[in-house]
mmCIF file of C-alpha atoms in Angstrom:
data_model
loop_
_atom_site.group_PDB
_atom_site.id
_atom_site.type_symbol
_atom_site.label_atom_id
_atom_site.label_comp_id
_atom_site.label_asym_id
_atom_site.label_seq_id
_atom_site.Cartn_x
_atom_site.Cartn_y
_atom_site.Cartn_z
ATOM 1 C CA MET A 1 -39.146 28.791 -230.660
ATOM 2 C CA PRO A 2 -39.333 30.374 -227.722
ATOM 3 C CA GLN A 3 -42.169 32.496 -226.969
ATOM 4 C CA TYR A 4 -41.794 35.979 -225.655
ATOM 5 C CA TYR A 5 -44.507 38.409 -224.449
ATOM 6 C CA MET A 6 -43.659 41.975 -224.563
ATOM 7 C CA HIS A 7 -45.936 43.650 -222.414
ATOM 8 C CA LEU A 8 -45.994 47.491 -222.934
ATOM 9 C CA PHE A 9 -46.169 50.231 -219.852
ATOM 10 C CA ASN A 10 -46.767 53.547 -220.968
ATOM 11 C CA ASP A 11 -49.561 56.081 -220.723
ATOM 12 C CA GLU A 12 -51.991 52.257 -220.177
ATOM 13 C CA ILE A 13 -50.640 48.759 -219.850
ATOM 14 C CA LEU A 14 -50.796 46.693 -222.631
ATOM 15 C CA ARG A 15 -49.994 43.501 -221.699
ATOM 16 C CA ASP A 16 -49.455 40.842 -224.748
ATOM 17 C CA GLN A 17 -51.807 38.189 -224.400
ATOM 18 C CA SER A 18 -50.184 36.070 -227.690
ATOM 19 C CA GLY A 19 -46.404 36.544 -227.406
ATOM 20 C CA ALA A 20 -43.946 35.844 -230.650
ATOM 21 C CA SER A 21 -41.555 33.172 -231.026
ATOM 22 C CA PHE A 22 -37.749 34.577 -230.768
ATOM 23 C CA PRO A 23 -34.544 32.087 -231.088
ATOM 24 C CA ASP A 24 -33.346 33.275 -227.658
ATOM 25 C CA GLU A 25 -33.976 35.598 -224.971
ATOM 26 C CA GLN A 26 -30.616 38.492 -227.173
ATOM 27 C CA ALA A 27 -32.863 37.927 -229.711
ATOM 28 C CA ALA A 28 -36.388 39.038 -227.908
ATOM 29 C CA ARG A 29 -34.647 42.303 -226.335
ATOM 30 C CA GLU A 30 -33.895 43.432 -229.266
ATOM 31 C CA GLY A 31 -37.565 42.636 -230.728
ATOM 32 C CA ALA A 32 -38.368 45.000 -227.982
ATOM 33 C CA ILE A 33 -35.736 47.872 -228.500
ATOM 34 C CA ARG A 34 -37.281 47.804 -232.391
ATOM 35 C CA ALA A 35 -40.992 47.981 -230.693
ATOM 36 C CA ILE A 36 -39.664 50.659 -228.550
ATOM 37 C CA SER A 37 -37.830 52.455 -231.328
ATOM 38 C CA GLU A 38 -40.957 52.237 -233.515
ATOM 39 C CA LEU A 39 -42.818 53.894 -230.956
ATOM 40 C CA ILE A 40 -40.589 56.437 -229.626
ATOM 41 C CA ALA A 41 -40.225 57.455 -234.244
ATOM 42 C CA GLU A 42 -43.951 57.744 -234.077
ATOM 43 C CA HIS A 43 -44.223 60.365 -231.241
ATOM 44 C CA ILE A 44 -41.931 62.540 -232.717
ATOM 45 C CA VAL A 45 -42.982 62.011 -236.127
ATOM 46 C CA ALA A 46 -46.624 63.056 -234.878
ATOM 47 C CA GLY A 47 -44.776 66.242 -232.795
ATOM 48 C CA GLN A 48 -45.970 64.296 -229.484
ATOM 49 C CA PRO A 49 -43.328 63.993 -225.951
ATOM 50 C CA VAL A 50 -42.423 60.913 -225.443
ATOM 51 C CA ASP A 51 -41.852 60.002 -221.720
ATOM 52 C CA LEU A 52 -39.078 58.244 -220.973
ATOM 53 C CA SER A 53 -39.565 56.499 -218.265
ATOM 54 C CA ASN A 54 -41.832 54.357 -220.478
ATOM 55 C CA ARG A 55 -40.947 50.250 -220.493
ATOM 56 C CA ILE A 56 -41.556 47.212 -221.987
ATOM 57 C CA GLU A 57 -41.096 43.912 -219.897
ATOM 58 C CA VAL A 58 -39.699 40.723 -221.938
ATOM 59 C CA GLU A 59 -41.769 37.700 -220.062
ATOM 60 C CA ASP A 60 -40.464 34.039 -220.777
ATOM 61 C CA ASP A 61 -43.217 31.178 -220.939
ATOM 62 C CA ARG A 62 -42.072 30.501 -217.590
ATOM 63 C CA GLY A 63 -43.844 34.191 -216.757
ATOM 64 C CA ASP A 64 -40.372 35.122 -215.519
ATOM 65 C CA VAL A 65 -39.385 38.827 -216.675
ATOM 66 C CA VAL A 66 -36.045 38.692 -218.102
ATOM 67 C CA GLU A 67 -35.779 41.960 -219.571
ATOM 68 C CA THR A 68 -37.035 45.549 -218.475
ATOM 69 C CA ILE A 69 -36.178 47.889 -221.211
ATOM 70 C CA LYS A 70 -36.790 51.540 -220.017
ATOM 71 C CA PHE A 71 -37.689 54.028 -223.295
ATOM 72 C CA GLY A 72 -35.162 56.685 -222.036
ATOM 73 C CA GLU A 73 -32.007 53.500 -221.886
ATOM 74 C CA LEU A 74 -31.676 53.785 -225.586
ATOM 75 C CA PHE A 75 -31.174 57.696 -226.186
ATOM 76 C CA ARG A 76 -27.191 58.327 -226.537
ATOM 77 C CA GLY A 77 -26.439 60.873 -228.761
ATOM 78 C CA THR A 78 -23.550 63.551 -229.127
ATOM 79 C CA ALA A 79 -24.345 67.010 -230.291
ATOM 80 C CA SER A 80 -21.161 68.835 -231.308
ATOM 81 C CA ALA A 81 -20.434 72.644 -230.999
ATOM 82 C CA MET B 1 -67.733 16.222 -245.183
ATOM 83 C CA THR B 2 -64.357 16.665 -246.845
ATOM 84 C CA ALA B 3 -65.835 15.857 -249.975
ATOM 85 C CA ASN B 4 -68.567 18.265 -249.935
ATOM 86 C CA ALA B 5 -66.468 21.178 -248.737
ATOM 87 C CA THR B 6 -63.802 19.929 -251.669
ATOM 88 C CA SER B 7 -66.915 19.694 -254.417
ATOM 89 C CA ASP B 8 -68.786 22.917 -253.130
ATOM 90 C CA ILE B 9 -64.802 24.514 -253.204
ATOM 91 C CA LEU B 10 -63.895 23.249 -256.598
ATOM 92 C CA LYS B 11 -67.732 24.445 -257.577
ATOM 93 C CA ARG B 12 -66.740 28.234 -256.437
ATOM 94 C CA THR B 13 -63.257 28.128 -258.455
ATOM 95 C CA PHE B 14 -64.816 26.900 -261.320
ATOM 96 C CA GLN B 15 -67.231 30.023 -260.987
ATOM 97 C CA LYS B 16 -64.562 32.116 -259.748
ATOM 98 C CA PHE B 17 -62.685 31.730 -263.190
ATOM 99 C CA ALA B 18 -66.064 31.955 -265.349
ATOM 100 C CA MET B 19 -66.422 34.872 -264.637
ATOM 101 C CA ARG B 20 -62.918 35.630 -265.490
ATOM 102 C CA ALA B 21 -62.870 33.976 -268.722
ATOM 103 C CA PRO B 22 -65.580 33.175 -270.966
ATOM 104 C CA LEU B 23 -65.792 29.521 -270.444
ATOM 105 C CA ASP B 24 -67.965 26.830 -272.264
ATOM 106 C CA GLU B 25 -68.785 22.833 -271.126
ATOM 107 C CA GLU B 26 -66.353 21.868 -271.829
ATOM 108 C CA ASP B 27 -63.813 23.988 -270.174
ATOM 109 C CA ARG B 28 -66.107 22.556 -267.567
ATOM 110 C CA GLU B 29 -65.768 19.365 -267.775
ATOM 111 C CA ALA B 30 -62.416 19.600 -268.681
ATOM 112 C CA PHE B 31 -61.552 21.381 -265.071
ATOM 113 C CA PHE B 32 -63.750 18.712 -262.898
ATOM 114 C CA ALA B 33 -62.374 15.968 -264.671
ATOM 115 C CA LEU B 34 -58.619 17.517 -262.890
ATOM 116 C CA PRO B 35 -57.486 14.763 -260.625
ATOM 117 C CA PHE B 36 -56.634 16.013 -257.388
ATOM 118 C CA GLU B 37 -55.838 14.956 -253.902
ATOM 119 C CA VAL B 38 -56.904 15.826 -250.688
ATOM 120 C CA ARG B 39 -54.567 16.724 -248.012
ATOM 121 C CA ALA B 40 -54.738 17.495 -244.303
ATOM 122 C CA ILE B 41 -52.305 20.280 -242.794
ATOM 123 C CA ASP B 42 -51.751 21.111 -239.149
ATOM 124 C CA PRO B 43 -50.924 24.526 -238.406
ATOM 125 C CA HIS B 44 -48.370 26.243 -239.006
ATOM 126 C CA ARG B 45 -46.712 23.434 -241.091
ATOM 127 C CA TYR B 46 -44.930 24.110 -244.321
ATOM 128 C CA ILE B 47 -47.515 23.849 -247.524
ATOM 129 C CA VAL B 48 -43.984 24.670 -250.129
ATOM 130 C CA ARG B 49 -40.731 25.853 -248.925
ATOM 131 C CA GLU B 50 -38.154 27.936 -251.157
ATOM 132 C CA GLY B 51 -36.328 26.217 -253.060
ATOM 133 C CA ASP B 52 -38.911 23.281 -253.918
ATOM 134 C CA ARG B 53 -40.120 21.594 -257.050
ATOM 135 C CA PRO B 54 -44.205 22.027 -256.315
ATOM 136 C CA SER B 55 -45.510 18.664 -257.992
ATOM 137 C CA GLY B 56 -48.690 20.176 -258.505
ATOM 138 C CA ALA B 57 -51.083 23.423 -257.543
ATOM 139 C CA THR B 58 -52.529 23.643 -253.780
ATOM 140 C CA LEU B 59 -56.179 24.822 -253.882
ATOM 141 C CA ILE B 60 -57.429 25.509 -250.031
ATOM 142 C CA ILE B 61 -60.542 23.992 -249.618
ATOM 143 C CA ASN B 62 -60.306 25.302 -246.134
ATOM 144 C CA GLY B 63 -58.514 27.330 -243.750
ATOM 145 C CA LEU B 64 -55.568 30.282 -244.404
ATOM 146 C CA ALA B 65 -51.824 30.149 -245.611
ATOM 147 C CA PHE B 66 -49.595 32.736 -246.275
ATOM 148 C CA ARG B 67 -46.385 33.059 -248.333
ATOM 149 C CA HIS B 68 -43.245 34.804 -246.979
ATOM 150 C CA LYS B 69 -39.678 35.191 -247.640
ATOM 151 C CA VAL B 70 -37.008 34.894 -244.417
ATOM 152 C CA THR B 71 -34.314 37.387 -244.177
ATOM 153 C CA VAL B 72 -30.432 36.135 -243.607
ATOM 154 C CA GLU B 73 -31.218 38.082 -239.980
ATOM 155 C CA GLY B 74 -34.087 35.426 -239.263
ATOM 156 C CA ALA B 75 -36.568 38.463 -239.744
ATOM 157 C CA ARG B 76 -39.952 37.192 -241.793
ATOM 158 C CA GLN B 77 -41.890 39.217 -244.578
ATOM 159 C CA ILE B 78 -45.014 37.777 -244.905
ATOM 160 C CA LEU B 79 -45.880 38.592 -248.582
ATOM 161 C CA SER B 80 -49.836 37.108 -248.632
ATOM 162 C CA VAL B 81 -52.707 35.678 -246.578
ATOM 163 C CA HIS B 82 -54.728 32.883 -248.828
ATOM 164 C CA ILE B 83 -58.286 32.243 -248.348
ATOM 165 C CA PRO B 84 -60.207 29.363 -249.116
ATOM 166 C CA GLY B 85 -60.830 28.919 -253.183
ATOM 167 C CA ASP B 86 -57.554 30.473 -253.503
ATOM 168 C CA PHE B 87 -54.662 28.369 -255.926
ATOM 169 C CA ILE B 88 -51.262 29.275 -254.179
ATOM 170 C CA ASP B 89 -49.934 27.148 -256.487
ATOM 171 C CA LEU B 90 -49.819 28.491 -259.981
ATOM 172 C CA GLU B 91 -47.178 29.978 -260.477
ATOM 173 C CA GLY B 92 -45.301 26.993 -259.270
ATOM 174 C CA THR B 93 -46.937 25.508 -261.798
ATOM 175 C CA LEU B 94 -45.260 26.934 -264.622
ATOM 176 C CA LEU B 95 -41.963 28.484 -262.522
ATOM 177 C CA GLU B 96 -41.011 24.417 -261.453
ATOM 178 C CA VAL B 97 -38.812 26.288 -258.516
ATOM 179 C CA ALA B 98 -40.712 27.931 -255.474
ATOM 180 C CA ASP B 99 -38.982 31.305 -254.455
ATOM 181 C CA HIS B 100 -40.808 31.648 -251.447
ATOM 182 C CA ASN B 101 -42.322 29.513 -248.709
ATOM 183 C CA VAL B 102 -46.076 28.926 -248.497
ATOM 184 C CA GLN B 103 -47.385 27.810 -245.129
ATOM 185 C CA ALA B 104 -50.176 26.867 -243.335
ATOM 186 C CA LEU B 105 -51.646 29.784 -240.349
ATOM 187 C CA THR B 106 -54.561 26.993 -239.731
ATOM 188 C CA ALA B 107 -55.169 23.871 -239.252
ATOM 189 C CA CYS B 108 -55.756 23.618 -243.735
ATOM 190 C CA GLN B 109 -57.468 21.011 -245.791
ATOM 191 C CA VAL B 110 -55.804 21.533 -249.587
ATOM 192 C CA ALA B 111 -56.470 19.899 -252.943
ATOM 193 C CA ILE B 112 -53.698 19.054 -254.372
ATOM 194 C CA VAL B 113 -53.531 18.780 -258.809
ATOM 195 C CA PRO B 114 -50.768 16.769 -260.406
ATOM 196 C CA ARG B 115 -48.491 19.542 -261.614
ATOM 197 C CA PRO B 116 -48.637 17.738 -265.092
ATOM 198 C CA ALA B 117 -52.106 17.652 -265.163
ATOM 199 C CA MET B 118 -52.073 21.294 -265.010
ATOM 200 C CA LEU B 119 -50.029 22.262 -267.690
ATOM 201 C CA LYS B 120 -51.844 20.376 -269.773
ATOM 202 C CA LEU B 121 -55.249 21.598 -268.659
ATOM 203 C CA ILE B 122 -53.964 25.066 -269.766
ATOM 204 C CA ASP B 123 -52.699 23.938 -272.777
ATOM 205 C CA THR B 124 -55.604 22.232 -274.315
ATOM 206 C CA HIS B 125 -57.928 25.248 -272.618
ATOM 207 C CA ALA B 126 -56.951 28.926 -273.461
ATOM 208 C CA ARG B 127 -59.762 30.403 -271.475
ATOM 209 C CA LEU B 128 -59.233 28.256 -268.297
ATOM 210 C CA GLY B 129 -55.410 29.727 -268.816
ATOM 211 C CA ARG B 130 -56.671 33.114 -269.475
ATOM 212 C CA ALA B 131 -59.125 32.996 -266.256
ATOM 213 C CA MET B 132 -55.774 31.655 -264.378
ATOM 214 C CA TRP B 133 -53.274 34.188 -265.517
ATOM 215 C CA ILE B 134 -56.112 36.659 -264.566
ATOM 216 C CA ASP B 135 -56.297 34.968 -260.896
ATOM 217 C CA THR B 136 -52.282 35.695 -260.655
ATOM 218 C CA LEU B 137 -52.804 38.972 -262.218
ATOM 219 C CA ILE B 138 -54.956 40.164 -258.882
ATOM 220 C CA ASP B 139 -52.150 38.222 -256.912
ATOM 221 C CA ALA B 140 -49.582 40.920 -258.121
ATOM 222 C CA SER B 141 -52.637 43.740 -257.587
ATOM 223 C CA ILE B 142 -52.726 42.748 -254.362
ATOM 224 C CA TYR B 143 -48.744 42.409 -254.066
ATOM 225 C CA ARG B 144 -48.945 45.878 -255.589
ATOM 226 C CA GLU B 145 -51.027 46.724 -252.801
ATOM 227 C CA TRP B 146 -48.999 45.264 -250.191
ATOM 228 C CA ILE B 147 -45.671 47.436 -250.988
ATOM 229 C CA VAL B 148 -47.733 50.230 -250.377
ATOM 230 C CA ASN B 149 -49.007 49.318 -246.919
ATOM 231 C CA VAL B 150 -45.052 48.236 -246.475
ATOM 232 C CA GLY B 151 -43.279 51.232 -247.694
ATOM 233 C CA ARG B 152 -45.492 54.578 -247.676
ATOM 234 C CA ARG B 153 -48.637 53.795 -245.405
ATOM 235 C CA ASP B 154 -48.453 54.558 -241.700
ATOM 236 C CA ALA B 155 -48.452 51.604 -239.114
ATOM 237 C CA ARG B 156 -52.230 52.665 -238.627
ATOM 238 C CA SER B 157 -52.932 53.131 -241.702
ATOM 239 C CA GLY B 158 -51.530 50.189 -243.390
ATOM 240 C CA THR B 159 -53.069 47.980 -240.116
ATOM 241 C CA CYS B 160 -56.466 48.912 -241.291
ATOM 242 C CA HIS B 161 -55.900 48.665 -245.026
ATOM 243 C CA LEU B 162 -55.487 45.129 -243.853
ATOM 244 C CA LEU B 163 -58.470 44.719 -241.959
ATOM 245 C CA CYS B 164 -60.409 46.022 -245.092
ATOM 246 C CA GLU B 165 -58.807 43.849 -247.236
ATOM 247 C CA PHE B 166 -59.353 40.858 -245.045
ATOM 248 C CA ALA B 167 -62.991 41.623 -245.135
ATOM 249 C CA ARG B 168 -63.354 42.254 -248.738
ATOM 250 C CA ARG B 169 -61.805 39.533 -249.752
ATOM 251 C CA LEU B 170 -63.684 36.788 -246.653
ATOM 252 C CA GLU B 171 -66.786 38.278 -247.956
ATOM 253 C CA ALA B 172 -66.215 37.537 -251.569
ATOM 254 C CA VAL B 173 -65.960 33.938 -250.385
ATOM 255 C CA GLY B 174 -69.139 34.101 -248.378
ATOM 256 C CA LEU B 175 -67.101 33.773 -245.230
ATOM 257 C CA GLY B 176 -67.792 36.900 -243.512
ATOM 258 C CA GLU B 177 -68.869 40.199 -243.459
ATOM 259 C CA VAL B 178 -67.687 43.405 -243.865
ATOM 260 C CA ASP B 179 -69.037 44.171 -240.376
ATOM 261 C CA GLY B 180 -67.596 41.232 -238.647
ATOM 262 C CA TYR B 181 -65.470 38.196 -239.268
ATOM 263 C CA GLU B 182 -63.359 35.387 -238.535
ATOM 264 C CA LEU B 183 -59.183 36.608 -238.094
ATOM 265 C CA PRO B 184 -57.488 33.746 -236.537
ATOM 266 C CA MET B 185 -54.203 35.286 -236.361
ATOM 267 C CA THR B 186 -52.153 36.713 -233.513
ATOM 268 C CA GLN B 187 -49.961 40.108 -233.453
ATOM 269 C CA GLU B 188 -47.078 38.822 -235.001
ATOM 270 C CA GLN B 189 -48.137 38.224 -238.913
ATOM 271 C CA PRO B 190 -50.042 41.519 -238.865
ATOM 272 C CA ALA B 191 -46.626 42.651 -238.094
ATOM 273 C CA ASP B 192 -44.868 40.659 -240.035
ATOM 274 C CA ALA B 193 -47.254 41.326 -243.097
ATOM 275 C CA LEU B 194 -46.629 45.175 -242.370
ATOM 276 C CA GLY B 195 -43.161 45.433 -241.294
ATOM 277 C CA ILE B 196 -43.311 46.315 -237.718
ATOM 278 C CA THR B 197 -43.310 44.937 -234.601
ATOM 279 C CA PRO B 198 -46.086 42.903 -232.701
ATOM 280 C CA VAL B 199 -46.084 45.491 -230.036
ATOM 281 C CA HIS B 200 -46.761 48.350 -232.410
ATOM 282 C CA VAL B 201 -49.251 46.127 -233.935
ATOM 283 C CA ASN B 202 -50.978 45.136 -230.064
ATOM 284 C CA ARG B 203 -50.639 48.835 -229.454
ATOM 285 C CA ILE B 204 -52.887 50.029 -232.822
ATOM 286 C CA LEU B 205 -55.241 47.176 -232.586
ATOM 287 C CA LYS B 206 -55.830 48.781 -229.151
ATOM 288 C CA ASP B 207 -56.003 52.281 -229.986
ATOM 289 C CA LEU B 208 -59.297 51.423 -233.094
ATOM 290 C CA ASP B 209 -60.368 49.147 -230.711
ATOM 291 C CA ARG B 210 -60.896 52.521 -228.128
ATOM 292 C CA GLU B 211 -62.178 55.056 -230.851
ATOM 293 C CA GLY B 212 -64.542 52.111 -231.634
ATOM 294 C CA LEU B 213 -63.468 51.401 -235.622
ATOM 295 C CA ILE B 214 -62.825 48.023 -234.484
ATOM 296 C CA VAL B 215 -64.243 45.669 -231.815
ATOM 297 C CA ARG B 216 -62.488 42.360 -230.805
ATOM 298 C CA ASN B 217 -63.733 39.465 -229.219
ATOM 299 C CA LYS B 218 -60.904 36.733 -229.612
ATOM 300 C CA ARG B 219 -60.651 36.260 -233.165
ATOM 301 C CA PHE B 220 -63.512 37.790 -234.256
ATOM 302 C CA VAL B 221 -62.751 41.214 -235.525
ATOM 303 C CA ARG B 222 -66.180 42.885 -235.871
ATOM 304 C CA VAL B 223 -66.319 46.938 -237.329
ATOM 305 C CA PRO B 224 -69.350 49.218 -236.617
ATOM 306 C CA ASN B 225 -68.335 52.081 -238.767
ATOM 307 C CA TRP B 226 -66.793 50.241 -242.012
ATOM 308 C CA GLU B 227 -66.495 53.670 -243.941
ATOM 309 C CA ALA B 228 -64.496 55.006 -241.365
ATOM 310 C CA LEU B 229 -62.130 51.799 -241.270
ATOM 311 C CA ARG B 230 -61.613 52.232 -244.575
ATOM 312 C CA LYS B 231 -60.979 55.994 -244.724
ATOM 313 C CA VAL B 232 -57.980 55.276 -242.169
ATOM 314 C CA GLY B 233 -56.951 52.925 -243.868
ATOM 315 C CA GLY B 234 -56.700 54.594 -247.661
ATOM 316 C CA PHE B 235 -58.571 51.425 -248.483
ATOM 317 C CA ASN B 236 -60.175 51.024 -252.670
ATOM 318 C CA GLU B 237 -61.230 47.740 -253.000
ATOM 319 C CA MET B 238 -60.563 48.626 -257.302
ATOM 320 C CA TYR B 239 -57.431 46.349 -256.506
ATOM 321 C CA LEU B 240 -58.889 43.300 -255.627
ATOM 322 C CA HIS B 241 -60.515 43.174 -258.636
ATOM 323 C CA LEU B 242 -64.282 41.689 -257.664
ATOM 324 C CA ASP B 243 -66.113 42.550 -260.143
ATOM 325 C CA LYS B 244 -63.501 39.993 -261.717
ATOM 326 C CA PHE B 245 -64.221 37.595 -259.075
ATOM 327 C CA ALA B 246 -67.906 35.039 -258.870
ATOM 328 C CA ARG B 247 -70.121 35.474 -255.726
ATOM 329 C CA PRO B 248 -71.389 32.083 -255.377
ATOM 330 C CA PRO B 249 -74.384 31.174 -253.618
ATOM 331 C CA ILE B 250 -73.232 29.217 -250.149
ATOM 332 C CA ALA B 251 -73.487 26.243 -250.081
ATOM 333 C CA ALA B 252 -75.750 24.863 -246.857
ATOM 334 C CA GLY B 253 -73.025 24.630 -243.754
ATOM 335 C CA ALA B 254 -70.726 27.225 -244.621
ATOM 336 C CA SER B 255 -70.569 30.098 -242.508
ATOM 337 C CA GLY B 256 -71.607 33.100 -242.936
ATOM 338 C CA ALA B 257 -73.353 34.999 -245.808
ATOM 339 C CA PRO B 258 -72.412 37.541 -247.848
ATOM 340 C CA LEU B 259 -73.596 41.027 -247.296
ATOM 341 C CA SER B 260 -75.759 42.816 -249.751
ATOM 342 C CA ARG B 261 -74.772 45.906 -250.673
#
């Protein structure tokens, strides 16, 4: 399975040195979304603000950035009445 | 080299069993008379696959291996990590069909004892059987603690707990010390052990590093303040039952030395 590297850009840049294997790009994207949701959840539970401009860049094993996902992209909500 | 390492691990394993049950000379002779085949296993290779009928019980001579299951979505849950001196297939000996996978984490050398020989030993030497029973009970105790890791400890505590566990287990077999040991894992394996993402593990390790709870140097983890790490992880080593675990003398050539405490 191909390796994808997920670099986290939040209060500091955390580069992924070893990567993780995913069957394809779509699965890697889903992995990145799960990672972001864990980080957001942790902030919410700790009562810390979430910086919606933080992002994860997914890099493939050729060094190309194939996905950029901003934390704010994942928020979709409704509020009735 | 291999022969030495094998006989060293067999001796350690016997000593470990002797801590767990009152074994006599006949038990010793029967144990060392067990036939076995030494096999080298490449990193990431499967040792047992779910559904296999293992032909023997596998003792790790060197290297690390882990048990895991994979969900229908393809997500992997690591169930346990095994170190030299661990018998990883005592279950397989009696249950016949493997209900999970066992995979080499690093290059491993294993000794495989054929199933009939293992069964005969258990049937004819009750005290050795008891020692092996205790071995699987301690495995189960570790699984219980891992359920707490996955279900109730937050990601940070779970990570610290895991680091404490590896430190104490490796120390107990003379392969590390609580203040520093080699952990040949990327963030992917702790993530799959804790049920969180590798990015999250990476983030937590960075935080622990920054706070001075651990110091990482490639695959070596140094623990400058064991008490602090233990506290964050809520680690109480009682579940490892190390008082039922031999701490044999270190053979020449083995790395590390047990920490006197």
